[in-house]
mmCIF file of C-alpha atoms and ligand atoms in Angstrom:
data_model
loop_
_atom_site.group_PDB
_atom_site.id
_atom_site.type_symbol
_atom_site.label_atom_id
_atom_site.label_comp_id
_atom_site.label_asym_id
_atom_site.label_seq_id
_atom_site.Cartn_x
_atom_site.Cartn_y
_atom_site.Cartn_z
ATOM 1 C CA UNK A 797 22.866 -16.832 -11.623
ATOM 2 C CA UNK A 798 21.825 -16.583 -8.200
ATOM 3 C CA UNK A 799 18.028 -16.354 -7.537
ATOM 4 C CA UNK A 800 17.384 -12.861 -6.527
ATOM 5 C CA UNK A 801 13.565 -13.750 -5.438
ATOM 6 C CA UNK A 802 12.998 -15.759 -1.723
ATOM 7 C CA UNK A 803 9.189 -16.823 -1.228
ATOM 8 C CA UNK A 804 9.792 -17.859 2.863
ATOM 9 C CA UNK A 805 8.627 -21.423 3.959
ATOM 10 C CA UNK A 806 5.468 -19.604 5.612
ATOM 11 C CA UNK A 807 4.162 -18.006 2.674
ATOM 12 C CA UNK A 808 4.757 -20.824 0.458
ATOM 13 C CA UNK A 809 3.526 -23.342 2.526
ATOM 14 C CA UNK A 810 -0.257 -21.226 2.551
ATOM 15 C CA UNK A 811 -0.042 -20.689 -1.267
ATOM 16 C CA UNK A 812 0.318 -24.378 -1.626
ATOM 17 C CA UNK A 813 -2.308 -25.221 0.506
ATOM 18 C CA UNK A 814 -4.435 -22.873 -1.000
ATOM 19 C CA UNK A 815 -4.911 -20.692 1.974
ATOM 20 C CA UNK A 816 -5.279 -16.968 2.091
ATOM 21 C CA UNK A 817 -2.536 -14.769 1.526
ATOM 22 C CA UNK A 818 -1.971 -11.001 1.883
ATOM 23 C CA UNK A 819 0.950 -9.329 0.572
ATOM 24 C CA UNK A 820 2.488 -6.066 2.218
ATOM 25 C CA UNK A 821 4.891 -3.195 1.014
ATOM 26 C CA UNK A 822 7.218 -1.490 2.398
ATOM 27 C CA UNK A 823 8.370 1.456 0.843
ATOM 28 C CA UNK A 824 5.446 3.206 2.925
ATOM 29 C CA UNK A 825 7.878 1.942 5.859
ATOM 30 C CA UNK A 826 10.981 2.973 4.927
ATOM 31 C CA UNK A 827 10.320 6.500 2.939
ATOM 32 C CA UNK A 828 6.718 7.316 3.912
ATOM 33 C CA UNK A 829 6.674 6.933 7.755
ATOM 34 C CA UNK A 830 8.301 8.543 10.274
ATOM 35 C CA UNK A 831 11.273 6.842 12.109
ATOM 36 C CA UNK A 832 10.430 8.406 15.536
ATOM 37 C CA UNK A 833 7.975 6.325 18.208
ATOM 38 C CA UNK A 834 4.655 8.066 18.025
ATOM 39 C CA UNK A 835 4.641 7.947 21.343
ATOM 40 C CA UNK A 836 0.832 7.073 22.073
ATOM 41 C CA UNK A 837 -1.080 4.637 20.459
ATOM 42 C CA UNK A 838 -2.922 5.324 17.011
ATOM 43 C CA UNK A 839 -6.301 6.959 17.108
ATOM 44 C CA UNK A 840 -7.420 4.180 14.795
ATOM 45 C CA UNK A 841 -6.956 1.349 17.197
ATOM 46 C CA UNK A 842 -9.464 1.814 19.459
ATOM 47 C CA UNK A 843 -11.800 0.806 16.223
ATOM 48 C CA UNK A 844 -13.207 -2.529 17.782
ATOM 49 C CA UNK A 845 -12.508 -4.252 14.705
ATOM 50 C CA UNK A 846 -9.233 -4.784 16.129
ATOM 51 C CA UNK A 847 -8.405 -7.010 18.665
ATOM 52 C CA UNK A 848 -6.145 -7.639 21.312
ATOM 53 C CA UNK A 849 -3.187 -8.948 18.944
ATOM 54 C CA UNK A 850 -3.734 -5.978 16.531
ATOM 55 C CA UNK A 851 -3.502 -3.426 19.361
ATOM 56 C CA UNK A 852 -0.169 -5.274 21.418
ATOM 57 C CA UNK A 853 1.468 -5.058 17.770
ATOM 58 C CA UNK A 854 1.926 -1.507 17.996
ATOM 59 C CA UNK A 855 4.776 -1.175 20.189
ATOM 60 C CA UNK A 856 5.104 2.377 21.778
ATOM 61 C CA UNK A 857 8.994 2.476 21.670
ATOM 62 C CA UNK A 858 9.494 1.499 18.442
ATOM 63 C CA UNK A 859 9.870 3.897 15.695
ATOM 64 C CA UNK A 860 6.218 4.572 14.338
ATOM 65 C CA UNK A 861 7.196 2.740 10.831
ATOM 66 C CA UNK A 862 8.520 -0.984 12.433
ATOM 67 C CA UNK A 863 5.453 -0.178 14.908
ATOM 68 C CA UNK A 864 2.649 -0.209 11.947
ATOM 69 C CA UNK A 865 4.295 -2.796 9.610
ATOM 70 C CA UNK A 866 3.996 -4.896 12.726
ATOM 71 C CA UNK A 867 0.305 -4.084 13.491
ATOM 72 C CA UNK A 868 -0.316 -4.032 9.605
ATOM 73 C CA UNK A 869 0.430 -7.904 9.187
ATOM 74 C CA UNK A 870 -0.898 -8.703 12.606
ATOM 75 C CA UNK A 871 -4.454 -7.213 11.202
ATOM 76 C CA UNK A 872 -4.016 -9.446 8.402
ATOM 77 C CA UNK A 873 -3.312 -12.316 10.877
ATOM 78 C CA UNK A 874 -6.510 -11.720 12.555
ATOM 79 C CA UNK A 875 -8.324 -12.330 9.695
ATOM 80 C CA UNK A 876 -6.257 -16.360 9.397
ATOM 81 C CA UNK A 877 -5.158 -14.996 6.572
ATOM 82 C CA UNK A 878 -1.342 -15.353 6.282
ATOM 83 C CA UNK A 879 0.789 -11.652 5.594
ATOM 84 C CA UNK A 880 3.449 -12.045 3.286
ATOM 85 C CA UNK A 881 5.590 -8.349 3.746
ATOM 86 C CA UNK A 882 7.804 -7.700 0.963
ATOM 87 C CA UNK A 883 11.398 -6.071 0.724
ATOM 88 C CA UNK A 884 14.819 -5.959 -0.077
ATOM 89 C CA UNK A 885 17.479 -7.088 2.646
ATOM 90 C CA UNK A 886 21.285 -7.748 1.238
ATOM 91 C CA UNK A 887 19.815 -7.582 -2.738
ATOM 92 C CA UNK A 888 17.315 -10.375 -2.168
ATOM 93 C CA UNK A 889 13.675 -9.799 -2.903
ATOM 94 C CA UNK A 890 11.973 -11.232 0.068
ATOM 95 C CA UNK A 891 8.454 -12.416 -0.227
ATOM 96 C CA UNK A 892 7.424 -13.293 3.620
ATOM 97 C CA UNK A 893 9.853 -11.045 6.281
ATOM 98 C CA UNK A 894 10.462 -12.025 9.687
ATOM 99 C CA UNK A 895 9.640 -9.593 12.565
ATOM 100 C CA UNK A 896 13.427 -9.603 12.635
ATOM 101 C CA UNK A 897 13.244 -8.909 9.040
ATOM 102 C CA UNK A 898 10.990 -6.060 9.113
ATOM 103 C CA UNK A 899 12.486 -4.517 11.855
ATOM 104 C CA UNK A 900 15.994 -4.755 10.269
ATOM 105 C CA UNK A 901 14.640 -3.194 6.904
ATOM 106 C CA UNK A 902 13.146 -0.334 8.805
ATOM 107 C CA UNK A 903 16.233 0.332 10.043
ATOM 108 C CA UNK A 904 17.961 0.341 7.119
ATOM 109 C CA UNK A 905 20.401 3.153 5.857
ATOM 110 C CA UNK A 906 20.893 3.515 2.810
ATOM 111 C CA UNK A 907 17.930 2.000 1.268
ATOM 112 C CA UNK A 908 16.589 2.426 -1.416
ATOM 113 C CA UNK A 909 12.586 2.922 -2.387
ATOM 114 C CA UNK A 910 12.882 -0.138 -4.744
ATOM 115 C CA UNK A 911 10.466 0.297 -8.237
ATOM 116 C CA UNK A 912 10.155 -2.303 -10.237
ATOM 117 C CA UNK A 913 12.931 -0.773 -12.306
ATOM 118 C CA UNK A 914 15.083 -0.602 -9.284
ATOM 119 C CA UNK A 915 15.215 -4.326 -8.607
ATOM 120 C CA UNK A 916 18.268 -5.311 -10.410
ATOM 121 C CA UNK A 917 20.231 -2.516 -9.374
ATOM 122 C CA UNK A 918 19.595 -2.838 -5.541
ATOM 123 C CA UNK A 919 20.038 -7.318 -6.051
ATOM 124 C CA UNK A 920 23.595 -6.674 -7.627
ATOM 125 C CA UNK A 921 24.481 -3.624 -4.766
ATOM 126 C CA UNK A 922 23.243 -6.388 -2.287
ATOM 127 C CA UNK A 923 21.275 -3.120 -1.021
ATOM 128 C CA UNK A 924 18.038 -2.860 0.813
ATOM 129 C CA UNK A 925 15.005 -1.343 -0.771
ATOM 130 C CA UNK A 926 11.257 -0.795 0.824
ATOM 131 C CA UNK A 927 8.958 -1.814 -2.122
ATOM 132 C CA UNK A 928 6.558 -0.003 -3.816
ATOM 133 C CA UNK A 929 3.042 -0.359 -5.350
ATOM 134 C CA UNK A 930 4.832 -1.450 -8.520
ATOM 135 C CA UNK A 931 7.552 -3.820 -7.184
ATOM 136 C CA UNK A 932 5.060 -5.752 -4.448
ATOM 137 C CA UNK A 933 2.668 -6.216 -7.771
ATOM 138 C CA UNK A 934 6.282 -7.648 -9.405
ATOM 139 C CA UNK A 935 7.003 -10.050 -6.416
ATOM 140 C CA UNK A 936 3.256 -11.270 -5.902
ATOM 141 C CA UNK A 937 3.300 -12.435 -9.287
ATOM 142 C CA UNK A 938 6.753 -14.032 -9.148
ATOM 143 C CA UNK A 939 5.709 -15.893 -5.592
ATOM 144 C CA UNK A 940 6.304 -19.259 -4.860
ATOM 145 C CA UNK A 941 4.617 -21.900 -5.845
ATOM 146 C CA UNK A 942 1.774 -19.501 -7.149
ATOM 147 C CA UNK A 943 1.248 -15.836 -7.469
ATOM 148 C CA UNK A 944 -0.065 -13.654 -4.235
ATOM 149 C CA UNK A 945 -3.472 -12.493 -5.048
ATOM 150 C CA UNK A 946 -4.101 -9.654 -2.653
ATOM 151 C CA UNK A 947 -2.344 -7.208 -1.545
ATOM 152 C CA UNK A 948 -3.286 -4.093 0.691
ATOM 153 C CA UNK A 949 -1.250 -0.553 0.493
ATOM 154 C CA UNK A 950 -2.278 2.637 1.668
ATOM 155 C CA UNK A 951 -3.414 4.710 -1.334
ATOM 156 C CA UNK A 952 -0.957 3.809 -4.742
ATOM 157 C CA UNK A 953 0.792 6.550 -7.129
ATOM 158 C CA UNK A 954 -0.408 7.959 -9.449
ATOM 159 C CA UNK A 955 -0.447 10.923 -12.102
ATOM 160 C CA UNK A 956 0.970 14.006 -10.729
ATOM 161 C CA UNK A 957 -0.738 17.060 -10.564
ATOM 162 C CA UNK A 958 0.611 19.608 -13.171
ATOM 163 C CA UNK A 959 1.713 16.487 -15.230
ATOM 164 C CA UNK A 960 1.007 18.902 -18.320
ATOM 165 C CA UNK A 961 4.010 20.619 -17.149
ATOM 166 C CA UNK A 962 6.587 17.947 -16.159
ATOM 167 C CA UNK A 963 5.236 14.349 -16.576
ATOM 168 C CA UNK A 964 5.281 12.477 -13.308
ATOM 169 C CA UNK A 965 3.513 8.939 -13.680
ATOM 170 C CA UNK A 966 3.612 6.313 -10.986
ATOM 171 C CA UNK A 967 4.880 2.712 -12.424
ATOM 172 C CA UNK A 968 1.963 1.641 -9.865
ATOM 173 C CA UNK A 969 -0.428 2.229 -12.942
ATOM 174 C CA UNK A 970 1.257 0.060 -15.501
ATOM 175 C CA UNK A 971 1.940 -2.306 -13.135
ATOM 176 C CA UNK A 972 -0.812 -2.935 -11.698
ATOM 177 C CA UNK A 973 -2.245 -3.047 -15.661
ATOM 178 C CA UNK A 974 -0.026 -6.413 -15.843
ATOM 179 C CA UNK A 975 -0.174 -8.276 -12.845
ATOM 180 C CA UNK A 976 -2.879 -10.248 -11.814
ATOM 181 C CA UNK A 977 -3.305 -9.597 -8.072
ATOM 182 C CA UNK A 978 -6.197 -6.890 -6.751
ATOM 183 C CA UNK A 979 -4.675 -4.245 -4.614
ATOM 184 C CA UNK A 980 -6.951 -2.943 -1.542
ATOM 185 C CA UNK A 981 -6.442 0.754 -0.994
ATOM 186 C CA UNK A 982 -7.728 4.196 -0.056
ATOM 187 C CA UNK A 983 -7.702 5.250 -3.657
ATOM 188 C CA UNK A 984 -4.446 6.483 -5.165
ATOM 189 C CA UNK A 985 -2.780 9.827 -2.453
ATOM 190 C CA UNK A 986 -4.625 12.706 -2.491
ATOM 191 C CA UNK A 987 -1.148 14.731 -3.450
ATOM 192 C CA UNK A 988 -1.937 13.531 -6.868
ATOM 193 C CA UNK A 989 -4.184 14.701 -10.071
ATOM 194 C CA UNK A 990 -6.591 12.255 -8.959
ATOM 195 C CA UNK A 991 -9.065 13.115 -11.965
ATOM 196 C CA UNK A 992 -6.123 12.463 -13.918
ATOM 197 C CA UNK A 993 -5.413 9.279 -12.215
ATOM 198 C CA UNK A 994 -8.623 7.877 -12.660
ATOM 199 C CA UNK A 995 -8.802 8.581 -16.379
ATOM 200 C CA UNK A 996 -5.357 6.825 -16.603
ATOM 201 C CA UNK A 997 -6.778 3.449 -14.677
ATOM 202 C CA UNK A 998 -9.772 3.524 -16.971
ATOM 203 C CA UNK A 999 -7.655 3.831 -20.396
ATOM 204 C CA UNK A 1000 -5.721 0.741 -18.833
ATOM 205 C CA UNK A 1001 -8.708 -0.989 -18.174
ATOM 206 C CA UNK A 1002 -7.820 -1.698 -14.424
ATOM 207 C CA UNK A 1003 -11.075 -1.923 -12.556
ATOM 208 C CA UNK A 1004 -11.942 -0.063 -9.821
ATOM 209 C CA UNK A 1005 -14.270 -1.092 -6.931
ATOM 210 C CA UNK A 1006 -15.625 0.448 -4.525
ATOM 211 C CA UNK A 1007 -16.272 -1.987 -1.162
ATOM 212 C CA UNK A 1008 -19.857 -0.103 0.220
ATOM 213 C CA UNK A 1009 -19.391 3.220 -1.656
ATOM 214 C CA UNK A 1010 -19.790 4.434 -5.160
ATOM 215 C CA UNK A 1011 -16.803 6.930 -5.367
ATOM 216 C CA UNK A 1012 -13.492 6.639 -5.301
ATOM 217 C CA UNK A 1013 -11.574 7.886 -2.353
ATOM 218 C CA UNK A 1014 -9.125 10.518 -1.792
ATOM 219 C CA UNK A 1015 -6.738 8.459 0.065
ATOM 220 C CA UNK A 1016 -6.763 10.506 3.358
ATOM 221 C CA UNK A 1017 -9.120 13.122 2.902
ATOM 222 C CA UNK A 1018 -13.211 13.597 2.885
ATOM 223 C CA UNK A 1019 -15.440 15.819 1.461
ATOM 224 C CA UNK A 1020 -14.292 16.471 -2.009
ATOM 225 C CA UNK A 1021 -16.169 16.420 -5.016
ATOM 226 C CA UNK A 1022 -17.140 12.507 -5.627
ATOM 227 C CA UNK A 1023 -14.785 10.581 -8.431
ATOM 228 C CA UNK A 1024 -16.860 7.450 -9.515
ATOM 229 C CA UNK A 1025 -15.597 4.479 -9.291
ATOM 230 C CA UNK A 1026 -16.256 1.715 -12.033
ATOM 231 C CA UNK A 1027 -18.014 -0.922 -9.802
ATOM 232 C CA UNK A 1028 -19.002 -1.501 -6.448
ATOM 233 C CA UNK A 1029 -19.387 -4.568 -3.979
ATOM 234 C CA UNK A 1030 -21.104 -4.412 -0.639
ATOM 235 C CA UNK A 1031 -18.675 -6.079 1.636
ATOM 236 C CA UNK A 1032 -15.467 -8.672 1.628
ATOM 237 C CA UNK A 1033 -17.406 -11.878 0.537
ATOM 238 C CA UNK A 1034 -18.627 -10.151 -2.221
ATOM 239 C CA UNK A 1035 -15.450 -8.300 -3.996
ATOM 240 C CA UNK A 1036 -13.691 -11.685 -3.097
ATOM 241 C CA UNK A 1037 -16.339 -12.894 -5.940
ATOM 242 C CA UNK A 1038 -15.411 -9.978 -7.560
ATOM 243 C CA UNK A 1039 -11.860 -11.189 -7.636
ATOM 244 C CA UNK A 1040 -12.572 -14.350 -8.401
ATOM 245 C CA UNK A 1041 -14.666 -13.730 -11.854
ATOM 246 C CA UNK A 1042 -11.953 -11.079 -12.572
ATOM 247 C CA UNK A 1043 -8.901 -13.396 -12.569
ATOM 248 C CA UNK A 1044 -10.912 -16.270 -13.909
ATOM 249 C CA UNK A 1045 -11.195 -13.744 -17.271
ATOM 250 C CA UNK A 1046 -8.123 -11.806 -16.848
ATOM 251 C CA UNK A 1047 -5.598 -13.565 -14.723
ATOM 252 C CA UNK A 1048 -2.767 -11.456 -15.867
ATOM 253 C CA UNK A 1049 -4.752 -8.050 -15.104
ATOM 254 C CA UNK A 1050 -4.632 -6.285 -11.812
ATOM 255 C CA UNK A 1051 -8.047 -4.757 -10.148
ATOM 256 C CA UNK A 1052 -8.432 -2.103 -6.903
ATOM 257 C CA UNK A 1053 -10.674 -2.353 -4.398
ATOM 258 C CA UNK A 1054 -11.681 1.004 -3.204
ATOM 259 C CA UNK A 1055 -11.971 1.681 0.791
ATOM 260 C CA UNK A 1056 -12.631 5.593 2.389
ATOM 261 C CA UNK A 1057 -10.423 6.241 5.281
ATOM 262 C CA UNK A 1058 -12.548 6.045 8.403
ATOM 263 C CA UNK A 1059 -15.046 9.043 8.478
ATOM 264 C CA UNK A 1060 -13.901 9.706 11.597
ATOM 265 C CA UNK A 1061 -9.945 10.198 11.128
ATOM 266 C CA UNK A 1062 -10.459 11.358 7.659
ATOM 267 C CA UNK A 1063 -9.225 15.184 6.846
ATOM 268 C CA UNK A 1064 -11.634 17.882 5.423
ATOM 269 C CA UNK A 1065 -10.724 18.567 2.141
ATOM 270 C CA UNK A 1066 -9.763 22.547 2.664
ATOM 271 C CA UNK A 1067 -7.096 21.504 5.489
ATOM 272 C CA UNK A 1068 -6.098 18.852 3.250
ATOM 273 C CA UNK A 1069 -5.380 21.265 0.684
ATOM 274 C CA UNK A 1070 -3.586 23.700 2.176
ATOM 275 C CA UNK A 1071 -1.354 21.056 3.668
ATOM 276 C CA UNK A 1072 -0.906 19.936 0.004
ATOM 277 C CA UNK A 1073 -0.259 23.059 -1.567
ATOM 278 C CA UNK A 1074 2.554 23.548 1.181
ATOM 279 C CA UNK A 1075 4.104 20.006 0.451
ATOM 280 C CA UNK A 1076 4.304 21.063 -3.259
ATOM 281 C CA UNK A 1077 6.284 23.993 -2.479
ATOM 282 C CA UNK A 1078 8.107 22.352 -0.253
ATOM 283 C CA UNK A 1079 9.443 19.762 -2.651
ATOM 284 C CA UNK A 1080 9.978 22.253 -5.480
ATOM 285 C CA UNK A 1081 11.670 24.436 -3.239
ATOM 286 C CA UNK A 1082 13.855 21.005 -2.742
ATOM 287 C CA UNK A 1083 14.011 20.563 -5.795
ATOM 288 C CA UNK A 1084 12.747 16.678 -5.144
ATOM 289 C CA UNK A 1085 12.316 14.929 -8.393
ATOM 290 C CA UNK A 1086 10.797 11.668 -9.340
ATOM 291 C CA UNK A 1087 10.555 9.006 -6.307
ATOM 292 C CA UNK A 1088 11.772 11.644 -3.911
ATOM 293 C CA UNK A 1089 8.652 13.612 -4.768
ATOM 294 C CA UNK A 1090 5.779 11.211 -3.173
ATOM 295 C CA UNK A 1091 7.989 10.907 0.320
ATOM 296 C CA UNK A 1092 8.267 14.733 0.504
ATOM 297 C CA UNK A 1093 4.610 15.328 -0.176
ATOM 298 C CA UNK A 1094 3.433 12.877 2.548
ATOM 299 C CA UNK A 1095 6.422 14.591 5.084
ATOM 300 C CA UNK A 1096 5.194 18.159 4.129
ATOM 301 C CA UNK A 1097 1.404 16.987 4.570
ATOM 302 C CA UNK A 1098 1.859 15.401 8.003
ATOM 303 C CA UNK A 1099 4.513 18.793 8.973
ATOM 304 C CA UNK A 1100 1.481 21.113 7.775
ATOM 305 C CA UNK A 1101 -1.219 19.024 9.789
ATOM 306 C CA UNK A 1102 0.647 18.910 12.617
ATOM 307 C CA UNK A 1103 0.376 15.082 12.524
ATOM 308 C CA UNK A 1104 -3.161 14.303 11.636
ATOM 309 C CA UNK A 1105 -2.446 13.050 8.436
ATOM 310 C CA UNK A 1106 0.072 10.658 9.811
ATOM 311 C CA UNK A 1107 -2.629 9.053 12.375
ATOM 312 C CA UNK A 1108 -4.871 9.281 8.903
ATOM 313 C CA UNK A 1109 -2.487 7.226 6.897
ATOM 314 C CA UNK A 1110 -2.075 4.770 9.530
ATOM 315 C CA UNK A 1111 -5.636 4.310 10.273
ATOM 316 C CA UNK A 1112 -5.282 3.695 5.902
ATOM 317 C CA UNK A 1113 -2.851 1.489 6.409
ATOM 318 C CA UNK A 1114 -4.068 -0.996 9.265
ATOM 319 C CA UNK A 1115 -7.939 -0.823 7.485
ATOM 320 C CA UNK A 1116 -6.549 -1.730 4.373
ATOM 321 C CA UNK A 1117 -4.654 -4.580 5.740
ATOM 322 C CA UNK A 1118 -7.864 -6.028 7.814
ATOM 323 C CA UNK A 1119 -10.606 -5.663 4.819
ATOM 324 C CA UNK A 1120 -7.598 -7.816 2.626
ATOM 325 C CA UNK A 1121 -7.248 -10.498 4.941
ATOM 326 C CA UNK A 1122 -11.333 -10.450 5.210
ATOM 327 C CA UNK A 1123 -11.325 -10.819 1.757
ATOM 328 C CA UNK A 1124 -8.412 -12.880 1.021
ATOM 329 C CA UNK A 1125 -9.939 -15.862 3.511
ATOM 330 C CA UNK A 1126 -13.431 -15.159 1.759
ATOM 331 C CA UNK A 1127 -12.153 -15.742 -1.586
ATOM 332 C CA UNK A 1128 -9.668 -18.813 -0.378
ATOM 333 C CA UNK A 1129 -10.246 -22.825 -1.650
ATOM 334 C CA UNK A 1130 -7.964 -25.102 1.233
ATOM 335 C CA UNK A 1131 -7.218 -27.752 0.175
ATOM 336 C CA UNK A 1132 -6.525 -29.161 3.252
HETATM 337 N N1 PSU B 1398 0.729 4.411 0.614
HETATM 338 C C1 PSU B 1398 0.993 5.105 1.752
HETATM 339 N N2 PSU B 1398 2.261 5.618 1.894
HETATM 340 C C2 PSU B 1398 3.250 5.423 0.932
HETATM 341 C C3 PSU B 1398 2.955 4.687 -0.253
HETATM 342 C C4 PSU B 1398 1.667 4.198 -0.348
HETATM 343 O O1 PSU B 1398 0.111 5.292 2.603
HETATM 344 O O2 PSU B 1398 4.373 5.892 1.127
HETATM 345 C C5 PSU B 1398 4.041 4.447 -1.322
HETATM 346 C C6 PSU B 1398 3.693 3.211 -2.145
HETATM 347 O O3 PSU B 1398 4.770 2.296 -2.027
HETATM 348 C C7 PSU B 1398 3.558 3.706 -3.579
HETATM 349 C C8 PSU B 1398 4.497 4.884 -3.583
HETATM 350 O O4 PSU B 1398 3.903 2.724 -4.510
HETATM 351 O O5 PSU B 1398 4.227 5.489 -2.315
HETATM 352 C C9 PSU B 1398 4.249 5.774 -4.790
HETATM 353 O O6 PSU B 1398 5.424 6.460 -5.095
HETATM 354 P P1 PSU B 1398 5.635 7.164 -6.538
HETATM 355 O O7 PSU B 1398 4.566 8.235 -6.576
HETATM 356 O O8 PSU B 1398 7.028 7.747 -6.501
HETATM 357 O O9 PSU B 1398 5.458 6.099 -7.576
HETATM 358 MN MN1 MN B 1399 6.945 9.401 -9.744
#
């Protein structure tokens, strides 16, 4: 049998050496960004925790999901930790894209938003797939030589709202129950039942921790009645400690470190709302069912917005990314 599952020289050469590693998906590039250039560069760059590198990666002709994925692994880079994007090209599982790579897979038609489910069918189609939560969790743990610790996402899936009516789980949850590798996000979206969501993490006993705040965010959105979360660290250093105990004691269990979109970018709840309530007519009206629902929320959300969202989610995206790679090096033993 062929193997379906390529760790690049990069990525394996860092996980040997014990250096930090940061794994990236991609299914937020191919089904929850736009393929148009944005045509300006992000609000969220002129944050000065980005430098030069992280700001050049955004390219302004490029279509605005090649452009992040770019500046997303160059934010890791500026950490010296080492980004490790995952995807499907030609039915491999790729742990470690090229530029070339990335910008191929962003490309892509068809392709498929690859589940851990999904993974067989797209390897024997020789398809392409952008990776979710659940199959990045699948491919850190199946990395070469050793499993990918960290890994930074936007805000995961979840339970749906009005799951009482037609159940709509995320196989983020029960992934991320089984794989030992701590996910850095803004919370799970804000299209979801997040009450719901959290109650779900808890019964699976996946931590969740906030970095400098006690509640658990609402992916792209502010001022909404606090969700707790079930621990919190102060800054990088510390939930790299965090991570440390956790996989010590658990190495087969996966944790989430909590980060708020930037107070500035991040949407009032009541727009937020609205925009949701829209999205979820939208997709009914579409008649979108199960992974075709999350991509028309986020489309719907940005639509209704008139864009903020989108410069919210990538300002998500790119934070995430950094605070990984901070932690990632923090929590890192070279060997050499
Ligand atoms: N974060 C974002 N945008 C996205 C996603 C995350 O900012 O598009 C993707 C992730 O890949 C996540 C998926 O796994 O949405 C959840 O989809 P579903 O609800 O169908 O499981
Ligand atoms: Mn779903």
């Amino acid at each position: 049998m062929r193997s379906v599952i390529r760790t690049s020289n990069e990525v394996q050469t860092a996980l040997h050496e014990g250096r930090a590693v940061v794994a990236l998906e991609t299914a937020a590039v191919t089904h929850g960004l736009p393929r148009y250039p944005l045509g300006q560069t992000p609000l969220c760059l002129d944050d000065p925790r980005y430098d030069a590198n992280v700001r050049a990666a955004f390219s302004l002709s490029m279509p605005i999901n090649s452009a992040l994925a770019h500046t997303s692994a160059a934010a890791v880079r500026s950490t010296g930790a080492i980004p490790a994007v995952v995807g499907m090209l030609r039915g491999e599982l790729v742990i470690g894209m090229t530029s070339a790579e990335l910008d191929e897979l962003a490309e892509a038609k068809p392709v498929t938003k690859v589940s851990t489910r999904d993974i067989a069918d797209v390897a024997l189609r020789r398809g392409h797939g952008g990776t979710t939560v659940a199959a990045t969790l699948f491919a850190c743990m199946h990395a070469t030589p050793s499993p990918i610790r960290f890994f930074a996402t936007g805000g995961i899936g979840g339970v749906h709202r009005e799951w009482n009516v037609q159940p709509d789980i995320s196989a983020d949850l029960l992934q991320l129950a089984t794989s030992g590798v701590a996910v850095i996000c803004a919370g799970a979206k804000s299209i979801l039942d997040l009450d719901a969501t959290l109650e779900a993490l808890d019964s699976l006993s996946v931590p969740t921790v906030g970095i400098a705040t006690e509640f658990f965010p609402r992916f792209l959105c502010k001022g909404a009645a606090p969700l707790r979360v079930s621990a919190t660290v102060q800054h990088p250093a510390h939930a790299a400690q965090f991570a440390a105990l956790h996989f010590a004691l658990r190495p087969n269990a996966g944790l989430l470190f909590c980060v708020p979109p930037p107070a500035a970018l991040a949407l009032p709840l009541q727009e937020m709302e609205a925009a949701i309530r829209e999205g979820l007519a939208c997709a009914a009206a579409m008649g979108a069912r199960g992974p075709e629902v999350t991509p028309v929320l986020l489309q719907a959300v940005s639509d209704a917005t008139r864009g903020r969202s989108l410069e919210t989610n990538l300002a998500v995206l790119v934070q995430n990314a950094l605070i990984a790679g901070q932690i990632a090096v923090a929590a890192a033993t070279p060997t050499s």
